[in-house]
Short mmCIF file of C-alpha atoms in Angstrom, two decimals:
data_model
loop_
_atom_site.label_atom_id
_atom_site.label_comp_id
_atom_site.label_asym_id
_atom_site.label_seq_id
_atom_site.Cartn_x
_atom_site.Cartn_y
_atom_site.Cartn_z
CA MET B 256 6.09 17.94 -43.29
CA THR B 257 3.12 16.21 -41.69
CA ALA B 258 -0.22 17.53 -40.67
CA THR B 259 -2.25 16.16 -37.89
CA VAL B 260 -6.30 17.24 -36.71
CA THR B 261 -7.24 18.93 -33.35
CA ARG B 262 -10.77 18.96 -32.89
CA GLU B 263 -11.90 22.46 -30.98
CA ALA B 264 -15.62 21.61 -28.92
CA SER B 265 -16.32 25.09 -28.74
CA ALA B 266 -16.66 25.46 -32.58
CA GLY B 267 -16.75 22.66 -33.85
CA ARG B 268 -15.37 22.34 -36.17
CA THR B 269 -11.26 20.73 -37.25
CA ARG B 270 -7.70 23.04 -38.19
CA PRO B 271 -5.02 21.59 -38.83
CA VAL B 272 -1.51 22.00 -37.27
CA ARG B 273 1.68 21.25 -38.95
CA ARG B 274 4.08 19.26 -37.25
CA ARG B 275 7.65 19.49 -37.59
CA VAL B 276 9.49 16.21 -39.04
CA GLY B 277 12.01 14.44 -37.17
CA SER B 278 15.12 15.21 -38.50
CA GLY B 279 16.06 11.09 -38.24
CA HIS B 280 13.16 10.49 -40.77
CA LEU B 281 15.38 12.94 -43.03
CA ARG B 282 18.14 11.43 -42.60
CA GLN B 283 16.83 7.70 -43.21
CA GLU B 284 15.53 9.33 -46.69
CA ARG B 285 18.79 10.56 -47.14
CA ARG B 286 20.67 6.90 -46.69
CA ALA B 287 17.73 5.53 -48.41
CA GLY B 288 18.39 7.67 -51.52
CA TRP B 289 22.54 7.36 -51.54
CA LEU B 290 21.56 3.41 -51.52
CA PHE B 291 19.68 3.10 -54.42
CA VAL B 292 22.47 5.21 -56.58
CA ALA B 293 25.31 3.89 -54.75
CA PRO B 294 25.54 0.98 -57.19
CA ALA B 295 25.87 3.87 -60.60
CA VAL B 296 27.87 6.44 -58.44
CA ILE B 297 30.61 3.11 -58.21
CA VAL B 298 30.34 2.43 -61.95
CA LEU B 299 30.78 5.85 -63.10
CA VAL B 300 33.90 6.43 -60.14
CA VAL B 301 35.82 3.39 -60.77
CA PHE B 302 35.10 2.70 -64.77
CA LEU B 303 35.28 6.66 -65.74
CA PHE B 304 36.88 9.02 -62.56
CA VAL B 305 39.57 6.65 -62.14
CA PRO B 306 40.68 5.73 -65.72
CA ILE B 307 40.34 9.32 -66.50
CA LEU B 308 43.08 10.61 -63.56
CA MET B 309 45.22 7.36 -64.28
CA ALA B 310 45.64 8.85 -67.68
CA LEU B 311 46.51 12.40 -66.55
CA TRP B 312 48.92 10.31 -64.54
CA VAL B 313 50.20 8.33 -67.69
CA SER B 314 50.42 11.90 -69.83
CA LEU B 315 53.35 13.08 -67.15
CA LEU B 316 55.24 10.03 -67.47
CA ASP B 317 57.55 8.11 -69.70
CA TRP B 318 55.92 5.58 -70.08
CA ASN B 319 55.82 2.16 -72.28
CA GLY B 320 53.05 0.26 -71.20
CA GLN B 321 55.07 -2.96 -70.26
CA SER B 322 54.92 -1.69 -66.03
CA SER B 323 52.88 -0.10 -63.78
CA PRO B 324 53.27 3.54 -64.23
CA PHE B 325 53.15 3.83 -60.64
CA SER B 326 56.38 1.81 -60.40
CA GLY B 327 60.04 3.12 -60.89
CA ASP B 328 60.26 1.99 -64.44
CA ALA B 329 58.18 4.94 -65.45
CA GLU B 330 60.27 8.43 -65.60
CA PHE B 331 58.36 11.24 -64.17
CA VAL B 332 58.98 14.24 -67.02
CA GLY B 333 56.44 16.41 -65.87
CA LEU B 334 54.44 19.13 -68.55
CA ALA B 335 57.47 17.49 -71.16
CA ASN B 336 54.74 15.43 -73.29
CA TYR B 337 52.61 18.61 -73.52
CA GLN B 338 55.45 20.39 -74.77
CA SER B 339 57.43 18.22 -77.20
CA LEU B 340 53.32 18.08 -78.47
CA LEU B 341 52.47 22.44 -78.43
CA ALA B 342 55.83 24.15 -78.58
CA ASP B 343 59.05 22.19 -79.52
CA ALA B 344 59.49 21.83 -83.35
CA GLY B 345 59.86 18.27 -84.17
CA LEU B 346 57.64 14.95 -86.00
CA LEU B 347 54.92 15.19 -83.78
CA ARG B 348 54.39 18.59 -83.20
CA SER B 349 54.15 19.28 -87.00
CA ASP B 350 51.77 15.98 -87.48
CA PHE B 351 49.65 16.79 -84.94
CA MET B 352 49.20 19.83 -85.91
CA LEU B 353 48.31 18.64 -89.73
CA SER B 354 45.47 16.80 -87.97
CA VAL B 355 44.35 19.74 -86.09
CA ARG B 356 44.40 21.24 -89.31
CA ASN B 357 42.45 18.04 -91.04
CA THR B 358 40.13 17.86 -88.34
CA ILE B 359 38.86 21.39 -88.50
CA TYR B 360 37.84 20.87 -92.34
CA TYR B 361 36.32 17.60 -91.41
CA VAL B 362 34.37 19.56 -88.66
CA LEU B 363 33.01 22.37 -90.86
CA PHE B 364 31.82 19.92 -93.54
CA ASN B 365 30.28 16.65 -91.88
CA VAL B 366 28.81 18.97 -88.96
CA THR B 367 26.95 21.07 -91.63
CA GLY B 368 26.18 18.36 -93.57
CA VAL B 369 24.66 16.56 -90.87
CA VAL B 370 23.11 19.22 -89.72
CA VAL B 371 21.31 19.70 -93.47
CA VAL B 372 20.89 15.63 -94.52
CA SER B 373 19.02 14.85 -91.20
CA PHE B 374 17.42 18.11 -91.04
CA ALA B 375 15.74 17.60 -94.22
CA LEU B 376 15.35 13.56 -93.86
CA ALA B 377 13.13 14.40 -90.57
CA MET B 378 11.33 17.25 -92.82
CA ALA B 379 10.52 14.34 -95.27
CA VAL B 380 9.23 11.94 -92.83
CA ASN B 381 7.61 13.81 -91.01
CA SER B 382 5.56 15.05 -93.82
CA TYR B 383 1.70 13.74 -93.99
CA VAL B 384 2.03 13.85 -97.76
CA LEU B 385 4.95 11.38 -98.07
CA ARG B 386 3.31 7.58 -97.87
CA GLY B 387 5.41 4.67 -95.87
CA ARG B 388 6.82 7.36 -93.52
CA SER B 389 7.60 4.31 -90.78
CA PHE B 390 9.47 2.09 -93.45
CA PHE B 391 11.67 5.52 -94.65
CA ARG B 392 12.28 5.73 -90.96
CA THR B 393 13.95 2.65 -90.39
CA ILE B 394 15.71 2.77 -93.87
CA PHE B 395 17.13 6.19 -93.30
CA TYR B 396 17.91 4.88 -89.79
CA PHE B 397 19.40 1.72 -90.82
CA PRO B 398 23.39 2.83 -91.56
CA ALA B 399 23.48 4.03 -87.80
CA ILE B 400 22.52 0.81 -86.35
CA THR B 401 24.94 -0.98 -88.97
CA SER B 402 28.87 -1.62 -87.89
CA SER B 403 31.32 1.10 -88.78
CA VAL B 404 33.55 -1.33 -89.80
CA ALA B 405 31.30 -2.66 -92.46
CA ILE B 406 30.33 0.81 -93.85
CA SER B 407 33.88 1.70 -93.84
CA VAL B 408 35.03 -1.13 -96.08
CA LEU B 409 32.17 -0.44 -98.18
CA PHE B 410 32.69 2.92 -99.13
CA LEU B 411 36.57 1.86 -99.73
CA PHE B 412 35.38 -0.29 -102.13
CA LEU B 413 33.39 2.06 -103.77
CA PHE B 414 36.16 4.85 -103.50
CA GLN B 415 38.87 2.82 -104.85
CA GLY B 416 40.16 3.86 -108.61
CA SER B 417 37.75 1.26 -110.30
CA GLY B 418 34.61 1.67 -108.02
CA VAL B 419 31.08 2.61 -108.40
CA VAL B 420 31.40 6.06 -107.47
CA ASN B 421 34.19 6.59 -110.62
CA VAL B 422 32.65 4.06 -112.66
CA VAL B 423 29.02 6.77 -112.32
CA LEU B 424 30.97 9.71 -112.32
CA SER B 425 32.48 8.11 -116.58
CA TRP B 426 28.87 8.37 -117.26
CA VAL B 427 28.97 12.21 -117.02
CA GLY B 428 32.14 12.65 -118.69
CA VAL B 429 33.87 13.14 -115.12
CA ASP B 430 37.18 11.88 -115.22
CA GLY B 431 37.12 10.03 -111.11
CA PRO B 432 39.90 10.81 -108.83
CA SER B 433 42.14 8.29 -107.31
CA TRP B 434 40.45 8.99 -103.93
CA PHE B 435 42.97 7.68 -101.36
CA THR B 436 45.71 8.31 -103.46
CA ASP B 437 45.54 12.56 -103.64
CA PRO B 438 46.72 15.14 -101.34
CA ARG B 439 45.80 18.36 -102.82
CA GLY B 440 43.28 19.76 -100.93
CA VAL B 441 39.85 21.02 -102.69
CA LEU B 442 40.91 24.30 -101.93
CA HIS B 443 44.46 24.39 -103.81
CA ILE B 444 42.67 22.28 -106.79
CA VAL B 445 39.78 25.27 -107.42
CA PHE B 446 42.74 28.20 -106.86
CA GLY B 447 44.48 26.46 -109.35
CA TRP B 448 41.68 26.56 -111.53
CA PHE B 449 41.94 30.69 -111.40
CA GLY B 450 46.22 29.91 -112.06
CA VAL B 451 46.74 30.10 -108.64
CA SER B 452 49.08 26.62 -108.06
CA GLU B 453 52.02 28.25 -105.98
CA ALA B 454 51.88 29.31 -102.59
CA PRO B 455 52.27 33.44 -102.37
CA ALA B 456 54.57 34.79 -100.73
CA ALA B 457 52.86 36.13 -98.03
CA LEU B 458 51.12 32.91 -96.76
CA ALA B 459 54.45 30.41 -97.81
CA ASP B 460 56.47 32.95 -95.41
CA THR B 461 53.84 32.89 -92.88
CA THR B 462 53.08 30.31 -90.23
CA LEU B 463 51.35 29.00 -87.93
CA GLY B 464 51.38 25.74 -85.14
CA GLY B 465 54.63 24.95 -87.55
CA LEU B 466 52.73 25.02 -91.11
CA SER B 467 52.32 27.55 -93.34
CA LEU B 468 49.35 29.76 -94.18
CA TRP B 469 49.20 27.91 -97.88
CA ASN B 470 48.64 24.29 -96.02
CA TRP B 471 46.17 25.89 -93.48
CA LEU B 472 44.27 26.81 -96.61
CA SER B 473 44.54 23.59 -98.40
CA GLY B 474 40.74 22.34 -97.29
CA PRO B 475 40.19 18.71 -97.15
CA SER B 476 42.22 16.54 -98.84
CA VAL B 477 40.75 14.37 -101.74
CA ALA B 478 40.27 11.16 -99.32
CA MET B 479 39.06 13.69 -96.76
CA CYS B 480 35.79 14.41 -98.28
CA ALA B 481 35.45 10.52 -99.09
CA LEU B 482 36.08 10.07 -95.22
CA ILE B 483 32.99 13.18 -94.54
CA THR B 484 30.73 11.80 -97.39
CA LEU B 485 30.81 8.01 -95.70
CA THR B 486 30.35 10.12 -91.75
CA ILE B 487 27.16 12.23 -92.98
CA TRP B 488 25.61 9.21 -94.63
CA ALA B 489 26.19 6.99 -91.80
CA SER B 490 25.27 9.42 -88.80
CA SER B 491 22.51 11.35 -90.28
CA GLY B 492 20.38 8.66 -89.55
CA THR B 493 20.77 9.10 -85.44
CA PHE B 494 20.40 12.99 -85.89
CA MET B 495 17.35 12.94 -88.09
CA LEU B 496 15.59 11.30 -84.94
CA PHE B 497 16.39 14.07 -82.52
CA PHE B 498 14.84 16.86 -85.78
CA LEU B 499 12.09 14.24 -85.92
CA VAL B 500 10.88 14.68 -82.33
CA GLY B 501 11.38 18.36 -82.18
CA LEU B 502 8.93 18.77 -85.36
CA GLN B 503 6.49 16.59 -83.65
CA ASP B 504 6.49 19.03 -80.76
CA ILE B 505 5.39 22.19 -82.75
CA PRO B 506 1.45 22.82 -82.53
CA VAL B 507 -0.47 21.67 -85.51
CA GLU B 508 -2.17 24.78 -84.78
CA LEU B 509 -0.06 27.03 -85.20
CA GLU B 510 0.75 25.81 -88.64
CA GLU B 511 -2.71 25.46 -89.50
CA ALA B 512 -3.00 29.03 -87.99
CA THR B 513 -0.22 30.51 -89.95
CA ALA B 514 -1.80 28.70 -93.23
CA ILE B 515 -4.92 30.41 -93.13
CA ASP B 516 -3.36 33.99 -92.92
CA GLY B 517 -1.57 32.81 -95.98
CA ALA B 518 2.02 32.22 -95.40
CA GLY B 519 3.82 30.57 -97.89
CA GLY B 520 5.98 26.93 -97.33
CA TRP B 521 9.53 29.13 -97.18
CA GLN B 522 7.77 31.39 -94.56
CA ARG B 523 6.29 29.25 -92.41
CA PHE B 524 9.93 27.45 -92.17
CA ARG B 525 11.63 30.10 -91.25
CA HIS B 526 9.34 32.15 -89.40
CA LEU B 527 7.69 29.28 -87.73
CA THR B 528 9.80 25.93 -87.50
CA LEU B 529 13.12 26.89 -87.93
CA PRO B 530 12.83 29.33 -84.17
CA LEU B 531 10.84 26.37 -82.64
CA MET B 532 13.09 23.76 -83.58
CA ARG B 533 16.48 26.15 -81.85
CA ARG B 534 17.21 23.65 -79.19
CA SER B 535 17.25 20.61 -80.97
CA ILE B 536 19.30 22.36 -83.57
CA VAL B 537 21.78 23.21 -80.88
CA LEU B 538 21.65 19.82 -79.29
CA VAL B 539 22.61 18.36 -82.94
CA VAL B 540 25.37 20.70 -83.56
CA THR B 541 26.78 19.76 -80.26
CA LEU B 542 26.70 16.29 -80.71
CA ALA B 543 27.50 16.12 -83.98
CA LEU B 544 31.12 18.56 -82.63
CA ILE B 545 31.89 16.78 -80.53
CA SER B 546 31.49 13.14 -82.51
CA SER B 547 33.47 14.89 -85.05
CA TRP B 548 37.04 16.01 -83.44
CA GLN B 549 37.05 11.98 -81.64
CA VAL B 550 37.06 10.43 -85.23
CA PHE B 551 38.91 7.39 -85.64
CA ASP B 552 37.70 4.27 -86.46
CA GLN B 553 36.54 5.78 -90.01
CA VAL B 554 40.64 6.63 -90.74
CA PHE B 555 42.17 3.54 -89.21
CA ILE B 556 40.22 1.23 -92.06
CA LEU B 557 39.63 3.57 -95.05
CA SER B 558 43.60 5.30 -94.93
CA GLN B 559 45.38 5.51 -91.68
CA GLY B 560 45.98 8.66 -92.24
CA ALA B 561 47.11 8.17 -95.79
CA PRO B 562 47.55 10.21 -98.19
CA ALA B 563 50.53 12.35 -97.06
CA LYS B 564 48.96 12.37 -93.67
CA THR B 565 46.04 14.38 -95.05
CA THR B 566 43.02 12.77 -93.06
CA LEU B 567 45.20 12.39 -89.91
CA THR B 568 43.25 12.90 -86.70
CA PRO B 569 44.99 13.52 -82.90
CA ALA B 570 42.73 10.43 -81.81
CA TYR B 571 44.48 8.39 -84.59
CA ILE B 572 47.86 9.81 -83.59
CA SER B 573 46.97 8.95 -80.03
CA TYR B 574 46.31 5.43 -80.85
CA VAL B 575 49.37 5.19 -83.07
CA ARG B 576 52.26 6.85 -80.66
CA SER B 577 50.25 4.08 -77.54
CA PHE B 578 50.16 1.08 -79.05
CA GLY B 579 52.45 1.38 -81.93
CA ASP B 580 55.11 3.42 -80.87
CA GLY B 581 54.79 2.82 -76.65
CA GLN B 582 54.94 6.44 -75.92
CA PHE B 583 51.65 5.90 -73.46
CA GLY B 584 52.63 9.39 -72.07
CA VAL B 585 52.38 11.33 -75.44
CA GLY B 586 49.78 9.29 -76.37
CA ALA B 587 47.67 10.50 -73.30
CA ALA B 588 49.19 13.63 -73.35
CA VAL B 589 47.65 13.85 -77.29
CA ALA B 590 44.13 12.93 -75.16
CA PHE B 591 43.37 15.34 -72.75
CA VAL B 592 44.78 18.01 -75.52
CA LEU B 593 42.22 17.02 -77.39
CA PHE B 594 39.35 16.91 -74.31
CA ALA B 595 40.57 20.45 -73.65
CA ILE B 596 40.03 21.55 -77.39
CA ILE B 597 36.44 19.73 -77.25
CA ILE B 598 35.17 21.52 -74.30
CA VAL B 599 36.32 25.12 -75.46
CA LEU B 600 34.48 24.60 -78.75
CA THR B 601 31.78 23.19 -76.93
CA LEU B 602 30.98 25.29 -74.54
CA LEU B 603 31.60 28.45 -77.68
CA GLN B 604 28.89 26.67 -79.34
CA ARG B 605 26.55 26.57 -76.27
CA TRP B 606 27.31 30.42 -75.66
CA VAL B 607 26.36 31.00 -78.80
CA GLY B 608 23.71 28.67 -79.52
CA ARG B 609 22.16 29.98 -76.17
CA GLU B 610 18.66 31.61 -76.21
CA ARG B 611 18.63 34.89 -75.86
CA ARG B 612 16.01 37.05 -73.77
CA ALA B 613 13.85 39.37 -76.33
#
């Protein structure tokens, strides 16, 4: 909208008169807007949406990757890949359910550990008492910019049988486990401390997805614990920055007012810091949840699913089935089932963590 000015001769003053902008001018603005965003839209369509649609088509085929998925060499099998993955009893469903069990424990411990550690680091580097805060921020963030391959190789040496971790444990009289050869779950180990070494009949006879409830309650394996330790250490620096931004947005006046009112450190943290950090916590949990379900490179370097498939993950199964066995249809089906799991859990987490009106 624009305005023209007319003069009233009798009153000697001006008044605005609105004039409707022509539709041709609005069309020019729209065309200019689309022209500016066209490169980004083209990149998204060509390199994101088109590959997603092609992968969805491949998940409906029996394709070995040696020819075009749109040629006659690729046999259309419909939902057979999804049926063999989720319904038909066999090695594929067994491996997939094992990977889901492993990833569930990985997500629970990894997300919890990342949130706690990154929040603690953010609180530490945001403290005015700490000297050299910029130095510590850089040190804590450094693993995030280091290659995951290099970090995985480093942890492989740390957690081997004669590695540094076991040497340190021996100093306090603890025999370190064989981290990447022990397939026992930590919950089963704890149950063994109380004399429960065999599966109770109720848990052994009841199955879910082809696995007994006793297997579902195994907990993360010893090797998975080493993997969780690696990812918590490597990713906490990144999420520390999210929390640090949220902490710096808290008005100093509020903290000073609560201190004047006599609130202690724990009371300020519980009733002031945590409520005001709600959005940052939801964001970090969401991002950590998504990245945890997609874990691949650490598994590929450290264990490749061993020992006894206790570090197997859906992303690694998708890779092995596609590039190892030449079953690209099955690999694509695993990827889309994993995508559906991530979407459902993310929406559920966002619903649980949404802001509620008083």
